Amino acid sequence: MSRPAAALSLSEAERPVLEALSKSQIAAHREVQRAQVLLMAADGFPNEWIAKVVGVTPGTVRAWRNRFTAEGLKKLGAVAPGRGRKKVIPESKIAEIVELTRFSKPEGATHWSVRSMAAKVGVSPAQVQRIWAARGLKPHRVETFKLSTDPHFDEKLIDVCGLYLDPPANAIVLCMDEKTSIQALDHTQPSLPMKKGRGETMTHDYKRNGTTTLFAALEVATGKVIGSCVDKHRHEEFLDFLKTIEKEVPNGLEIHLILDNYATHKHAEVKTWLGKHPRFHLHFTPTSSSWLNLVERWFRDLTDRALRRGVFHSVPDLIGKIEEYIQVNNEHPKPLVWVATADSILEKVARGRVALQAIKQN
């Protein structure tokens, strides 16, 4: 019988680390086993007994002891060269999958799936999925973008961001827009209530009972909203809404209004009225840049929380729900905080323009 191995020597700093790892619930199972082996070896237990308790071979115990003696904790979790699971896909095949994913499309489709790629290159769908996940490739997803062609994009962007990040004193900043053609939809059958294991259900078809248009102005500093529902969205209705804002905003405050380039906002009668009310200052967002107007985010909340799942038998029902949402919003307002600087946006836009130009040239 071979002589028992001498007890493994552990420093005062090494033992606590191994003890914590041996009890870990999130570390790799192999690392937990290795920590348990080393602690038992340090306590002087024989290799054969340690192997039986931990569930490895005596040879593995000896190998781990020898490696720890040579390297300590430095490479405790690293797989030794030549060990571990061998790759089943050659690098050339991986490179082919990545190349096809990035620069080609399958026949009759707009993008690759794991199954179509697997059939193309002769590997399993699971292998394709692992390769894509390791490299952050997601051909099933697409992100939208729109680069503004406004020749004054930079100036308008800086102007609007300046109002968000450094609003002027003795003034109120309002983000204004119209949400047009909001439909009063009534489902053909009553919805079924939520129950355990199933959410609320509703029919996919519906009846249209008319539309309305919402004019809304979001106060950037507080999150309060001035709103009005009308039948149309011509310059006459816009003028009426400006008069509503004039009444709602206390005297003595300048009014900075952020809005888009819709033609009614620049109508001659609108300009004449604004000339008689000099405390109004209009700031136009760049063309194709509705994302710069915070009221668009508020419109999304209105749709998600009050309209999409609503049942409206008439336009007055719809208007009543919108007005109720505005009232609740103003009783418990929450401002939408803008944090992006104009410089950071301009840098991102510049990269997008360079990338788009490179694609056009190719």
Coordinates of C-alpha atoms in Angstrom, one line a residue:
M1 CA 0.0 0.0 0.0
S2 CA 1.3 3.5 -0.9
R3 CA 2.1 5.9 1.8
P4 CA -0.6 8.6 2.5
A5 CA 0.2 12.0 1.0
A6 CA 1.3 14.7 3.3
A7 CA -1.3 17.3 4.3
L8 CA -1.6 20.2 1.8
S9 CA -0.3 23.5 3.1
L10 CA -2.8 26.4 3.0
S11 CA -2.0 30.0 3.9
E12 CA -4.3 32.1 6.2
A13 CA -5.6 33.9 3.1
E14 CA -6.3 30.8 1.0
R15 CA -8.4 28.8 3.4
P16 CA -11.3 31.3 3.7
V17 CA -11.5 31.5 -0.1
L18 CA -11.7 27.8 -0.5
E19 CA -14.2 27.4 2.3
A20 CA -16.5 30.0 0.7
L21 CA -16.2 28.3 -2.7
S22 CA -16.9 24.9 -1.3
K23 CA -20.3 26.1 -0.1
S24 CA -21.2 28.2 -3.1
Q25 CA -24.6 27.7 -4.7
I26 CA -23.7 29.6 -7.9
A27 CA -20.1 28.5 -8.8
A28 CA -19.4 25.8 -11.3
H29 CA -19.9 22.3 -9.8
R30 CA -16.3 21.3 -10.8
E31 CA -14.9 24.3 -8.9
V32 CA -16.9 23.5 -5.8
Q33 CA -15.6 19.9 -5.9
R34 CA -12.0 21.1 -6.3
A35 CA -12.3 23.4 -3.3
Q36 CA -13.7 20.5 -1.2
V37 CA -10.8 18.3 -2.3
L38 CA -8.2 20.9 -1.4
L39 CA -9.7 21.5 2.1
M40 CA -9.8 17.8 2.9
A41 CA -6.3 17.4 1.6
A42 CA -5.2 20.3 3.9
D43 CA -6.9 18.5 6.8
G44 CA -4.7 15.4 6.1
F45 CA -7.3 13.0 4.7
P46 CA -6.0 10.2 2.3
N47 CA -6.5 10.8 -1.4
E48 CA -8.7 7.6 -1.8
W49 CA -11.1 8.7 1.0
I50 CA -11.3 12.2 -0.4
A51 CA -12.1 10.8 -3.9
K52 CA -14.9 8.6 -2.5
V53 CA -16.5 11.4 -0.5
V54 CA -16.4 14.1 -3.3
G55 CA -17.2 11.7 -6.2
V56 CA -14.0 11.9 -8.3
T57 CA -11.1 9.5 -9.0
P58 CA -8.0 9.4 -6.8
G59 CA -6.0 10.4 -9.8
T60 CA -8.0 13.6 -10.1
V61 CA -7.4 14.3 -6.4
R62 CA -3.6 14.0 -6.9
A63 CA -3.7 16.2 -10.0
W64 CA -5.6 18.9 -8.2
R65 CA -3.3 18.8 -5.3
N66 CA -0.2 19.0 -7.5
R67 CA -1.6 21.9 -9.5
F68 CA -2.5 23.9 -6.4
T69 CA 0.9 23.3 -5.0
A70 CA 2.4 24.7 -8.2
E71 CA 0.0 27.6 -9.0
G72 CA -2.0 28.3 -5.8
L73 CA -5.3 30.1 -6.2
K74 CA -4.2 32.0 -9.2
K75 CA -5.6 29.5 -11.8
L76 CA -8.0 27.6 -9.6
G77 CA -11.0 27.8 -12.0
A78 CA -9.0 27.7 -15.2
V79 CA -9.0 24.6 -17.4
A80 CA -5.5 23.3 -18.0
P81 CA -4.2 23.4 -21.6
G82 CA -5.3 20.2 -23.5
R83 CA -8.0 19.5 -20.9
G84 CA -11.8 20.1 -20.9
R85 CA -14.4 19.6 -23.6
K86 CA -13.1 19.6 -27.1
K87 CA -14.6 21.7 -29.8
V88 CA -16.8 19.8 -32.2
I89 CA -17.1 22.6 -34.8
P90 CA -13.9 23.8 -36.5
E91 CA -13.0 27.5 -36.6
S92 CA -13.5 27.6 -40.3
K93 CA -17.1 26.4 -39.9
I94 CA -17.8 29.0 -37.2
A95 CA -16.3 31.7 -39.5
E96 CA -18.5 30.6 -42.3
I97 CA -21.7 30.8 -40.1
V98 CA -20.7 34.3 -38.9
E99 CA -20.0 35.4 -42.5
L100 CA -23.2 34.1 -43.9
T101 CA -25.2 35.6 -41.0
R102 CA -23.8 39.0 -41.4
F103 CA -23.5 39.4 -45.2
S104 CA -26.1 37.1 -46.9
K105 CA -29.7 36.2 -46.8
P106 CA -31.4 32.8 -47.3
E107 CA -33.3 32.1 -50.5
G108 CA -36.9 33.3 -50.3
A109 CA -36.5 35.0 -46.9
T110 CA -35.3 38.2 -45.4
H111 CA -33.2 36.8 -42.6
W112 CA -31.6 33.6 -41.3
S113 CA -33.2 31.4 -38.6
V114 CA -31.2 28.8 -36.6
R115 CA -32.9 26.1 -38.6
S116 CA -32.3 27.6 -42.0
M117 CA -28.6 28.3 -41.1
A118 CA -28.2 24.8 -39.7
A119 CA -29.5 23.2 -42.9
K120 CA -27.2 25.5 -45.0
V121 CA -23.9 24.7 -43.2
G122 CA -24.7 21.2 -41.9
V123 CA -24.7 21.6 -38.2
S124 CA -27.4 21.4 -35.5
P125 CA -29.7 24.4 -34.7
A126 CA -28.4 24.4 -31.1
Q127 CA -24.8 24.8 -32.4
V128 CA -25.9 27.8 -34.5
Q129 CA -27.7 29.3 -31.6
R130 CA -24.6 29.0 -29.4
I131 CA -22.4 30.6 -32.0
W132 CA -24.9 33.5 -32.5
A133 CA -25.3 34.0 -28.7
A134 CA -21.5 34.1 -28.2
R135 CA -21.1 36.8 -30.8
G136 CA -24.2 38.8 -30.1
L137 CA -25.8 38.1 -33.5
K138 CA -29.6 38.4 -33.6
P139 CA -30.8 38.1 -37.2
H140 CA -34.4 37.7 -36.1
R141 CA -34.4 41.2 -34.7
V142 CA -34.4 44.5 -36.6
E143 CA -34.0 48.0 -35.1
T144 CA -35.5 51.0 -36.8
F145 CA -33.7 54.3 -37.4
K146 CA -34.3 57.6 -39.3
L147 CA -31.7 60.2 -40.1
S148 CA -33.2 63.6 -40.4
T149 CA -32.6 65.5 -43.7
D150 CA -33.4 68.8 -42.1
P151 CA -30.6 71.3 -43.1
H152 CA -30.9 73.0 -39.7
F153 CA -30.9 69.8 -37.7
D154 CA -28.0 70.7 -35.5
E155 CA -29.3 74.1 -34.6
K156 CA -32.8 72.8 -33.8
L157 CA -31.5 69.9 -31.8
I158 CA -29.2 72.2 -29.7
D159 CA -32.1 74.6 -29.1
V160 CA -34.6 71.9 -27.9
C161 CA -32.0 70.0 -25.7
G162 CA -31.0 73.3 -24.2
L163 CA -34.6 73.9 -23.1
Y164 CA -34.7 70.4 -21.5
L165 CA -31.4 70.6 -19.7
D166 CA -31.2 74.3 -18.9
P167 CA -34.6 75.9 -19.0
P168 CA -34.8 79.7 -18.9
A169 CA -35.8 81.5 -15.7
N170 CA -39.3 82.9 -15.3
A171 CA -40.6 80.7 -18.0
I172 CA -42.5 77.4 -18.6
V173 CA -41.4 74.8 -21.2
L174 CA -44.2 72.9 -22.9
C175 CA -43.9 70.0 -25.3
M176 CA -46.9 70.1 -27.6
D177 CA -48.3 67.9 -30.3
E178 CA -51.6 66.4 -31.7
K179 CA -52.6 62.8 -31.4
T180 CA -54.8 62.5 -34.4
S181 CA -57.6 60.0 -35.4
I182 CA -57.9 58.3 -32.0
Q183 CA -60.5 55.6 -32.6
A184 CA -63.4 54.9 -30.3
L185 CA -63.3 51.1 -30.6
D186 CA -65.9 48.7 -29.2
H187 CA -65.2 45.0 -29.4
T188 CA -67.8 42.7 -31.0
Q189 CA -68.1 40.5 -27.8
P190 CA -67.6 41.3 -24.1
S191 CA -64.0 40.6 -22.7
L192 CA -63.5 37.7 -20.5
P193 CA -62.1 38.6 -17.0
M194 CA -58.7 37.5 -15.8
K195 CA -58.5 34.3 -13.8
K196 CA -55.8 32.1 -12.3
G197 CA -53.5 30.9 -15.1
R198 CA -55.0 33.2 -17.8
G199 CA -55.0 36.9 -18.4
E200 CA -57.9 39.0 -19.5
T201 CA -59.0 38.2 -23.1
M202 CA -60.8 40.2 -25.7
T203 CA -61.9 39.7 -29.3
H204 CA -59.5 40.5 -32.1
D205 CA -62.2 42.3 -34.1
Y206 CA -64.0 45.5 -33.2
K207 CA -66.5 48.1 -34.2
R208 CA -65.4 51.7 -35.0
N209 CA -67.6 54.4 -33.4
G210 CA -65.8 57.5 -34.7
T211 CA -62.6 59.4 -33.9
T212 CA -61.3 62.4 -32.0
T213 CA -58.0 64.4 -32.0
L214 CA -56.2 65.3 -28.8
F215 CA -54.1 68.4 -28.5
A216 CA -51.8 68.1 -25.6
A217 CA -49.0 70.2 -24.0
L218 CA -46.7 68.5 -21.5
E219 CA -45.1 70.7 -18.9
V220 CA -41.5 69.5 -18.8
A221 CA -40.7 70.6 -15.2
T222 CA -43.7 69.0 -13.5
G223 CA -45.2 66.4 -15.9
K224 CA -48.6 68.1 -15.9
V225 CA -50.6 68.2 -19.2
I226 CA -52.9 70.7 -20.8
G227 CA -55.2 68.8 -23.1
S228 CA -58.2 69.3 -25.4
C229 CA -60.1 66.9 -27.6
V230 CA -61.5 68.3 -30.9
D231 CA -63.1 66.9 -34.1
K232 CA -60.4 68.2 -36.5
H233 CA -56.8 69.4 -36.4
R234 CA -56.7 72.5 -38.6
H235 CA -55.0 75.8 -37.8
E236 CA -58.3 77.0 -36.3
E237 CA -58.2 74.2 -33.7
F238 CA -54.5 74.9 -33.1
L239 CA -55.3 78.6 -32.5
D240 CA -58.0 77.6 -30.0
F241 CA -55.5 75.4 -28.2
L242 CA -52.9 78.2 -28.0
K243 CA -55.6 80.4 -26.4
T244 CA -56.3 77.6 -23.9
I245 CA -52.6 77.5 -23.0
E246 CA -52.6 81.3 -22.7
K247 CA -55.4 81.0 -20.1
E248 CA -53.8 78.1 -18.2
V249 CA -50.3 79.5 -17.8
P250 CA -50.0 82.3 -15.1
N251 CA -49.3 85.8 -16.3
G252 CA -45.7 86.8 -16.0
L253 CA -44.3 83.5 -17.3
E254 CA -42.8 83.2 -20.8
I255 CA -44.1 80.2 -22.7
H256 CA -41.6 78.1 -24.7
L257 CA -43.5 75.7 -26.9
I258 CA -41.7 72.7 -28.4
L259 CA -43.6 71.3 -31.4
D260 CA -43.1 69.7 -34.9
N261 CA -43.1 71.2 -38.4
Y262 CA -46.8 70.5 -39.1
A263 CA -48.1 73.1 -41.6
T264 CA -50.9 74.3 -39.3
H265 CA -48.3 75.4 -36.8
K266 CA -46.9 77.9 -39.3
H267 CA -50.2 79.2 -40.7
A268 CA -50.4 82.9 -41.4
E269 CA -53.2 83.4 -38.9
V270 CA -51.2 81.6 -36.3
K271 CA -48.2 83.8 -36.9
T272 CA -50.5 86.9 -36.7
W273 CA -51.8 85.7 -33.3
L274 CA -48.4 84.9 -32.0
G275 CA -47.2 88.4 -33.0
K276 CA -49.9 89.8 -30.6
H277 CA -48.8 87.5 -27.8
P278 CA -45.0 88.0 -27.5
R279 CA -44.6 85.7 -24.5
F280 CA -45.0 82.7 -26.8
H281 CA -41.8 81.3 -28.2
L282 CA -42.0 78.4 -30.7
H283 CA -39.2 75.9 -31.0
F284 CA -39.5 73.5 -33.8
T285 CA -38.0 70.0 -33.7
P286 CA -36.0 68.9 -36.8
T287 CA -37.8 67.1 -39.6
S288 CA -38.4 63.3 -38.9
S289 CA -37.4 63.8 -35.2
S290 CA -40.5 63.3 -33.2
W291 CA -38.4 61.3 -30.7
L292 CA -37.1 64.7 -29.5
N293 CA -40.6 65.8 -28.3
L294 CA -41.3 64.4 -24.8
V295 CA -45.1 64.6 -25.3
E296 CA -44.7 61.6 -27.7
R297 CA -43.6 59.5 -24.7
W298 CA -46.7 60.7 -22.8
F299 CA -48.9 59.7 -25.7
R300 CA -47.5 56.2 -25.6
D301 CA -48.4 56.0 -21.9
L302 CA -51.9 57.2 -22.6
T303 CA -52.3 54.5 -25.3
D304 CA -50.9 51.7 -23.2
R305 CA -52.7 52.5 -20.0
A306 CA -56.1 53.9 -21.0
L307 CA -56.9 53.3 -24.7
R308 CA -55.6 50.1 -26.1
R309 CA -57.7 47.8 -23.9
G310 CA -60.6 50.2 -23.5
V311 CA -64.1 49.7 -24.8
F312 CA -65.8 52.9 -26.2
H313 CA -69.4 52.8 -27.4
S314 CA -69.1 56.4 -28.7
V315 CA -66.8 59.3 -29.2
P316 CA -68.0 61.0 -26.0
D317 CA -67.0 57.8 -24.1
L318 CA -63.5 58.0 -25.6
I319 CA -63.2 61.7 -24.8
G320 CA -64.3 61.1 -21.2
K321 CA -61.6 58.5 -20.7
I322 CA -58.9 60.7 -22.1
E323 CA -60.0 63.6 -19.9
E324 CA -60.1 61.3 -16.9
Y325 CA -56.5 60.1 -17.7
I326 CA -55.3 63.7 -17.9
Q327 CA -57.0 64.6 -14.6
V328 CA -55.4 61.6 -12.8
N329 CA -52.1 62.5 -14.4
N330 CA -52.3 66.1 -13.2
E331 CA -53.2 65.0 -9.7
H332 CA -50.1 62.8 -9.4
P333 CA -47.8 64.3 -12.1
K334 CA -44.4 62.7 -12.8
P335 CA -42.0 64.6 -15.1
L336 CA -40.2 62.8 -17.9
V337 CA -36.6 63.6 -17.4
W338 CA -34.4 64.3 -20.5
V339 CA -30.7 63.3 -19.9
A340 CA -29.1 63.1 -23.4
T341 CA -26.9 66.1 -24.3
A342 CA -26.9 67.6 -27.8
D343 CA -23.2 66.7 -28.2
S344 CA -23.9 63.0 -27.5
I345 CA -26.8 62.9 -29.9
L346 CA -24.8 64.7 -32.6
E347 CA -21.9 62.2 -32.2
K348 CA -24.3 59.3 -32.7
V349 CA -26.0 60.9 -35.7
A350 CA -22.6 61.5 -37.3
R351 CA -21.7 57.8 -36.9
G352 CA -25.0 56.8 -38.4
R353 CA -24.5 59.1 -41.4
V354 CA -21.0 57.7 -42.0
A355 CA -22.3 54.1 -41.8
L356 CA -25.3 54.9 -44.1
Q357 CA -22.9 56.6 -46.7
A358 CA -20.6 53.6 -46.6
I359 CA -23.6 51.3 -47.4
K360 CA -24.7 53.5 -50.3
Q361 CA -21.2 53.5 -51.8
N362 CA -21.1 49.7 -51.7

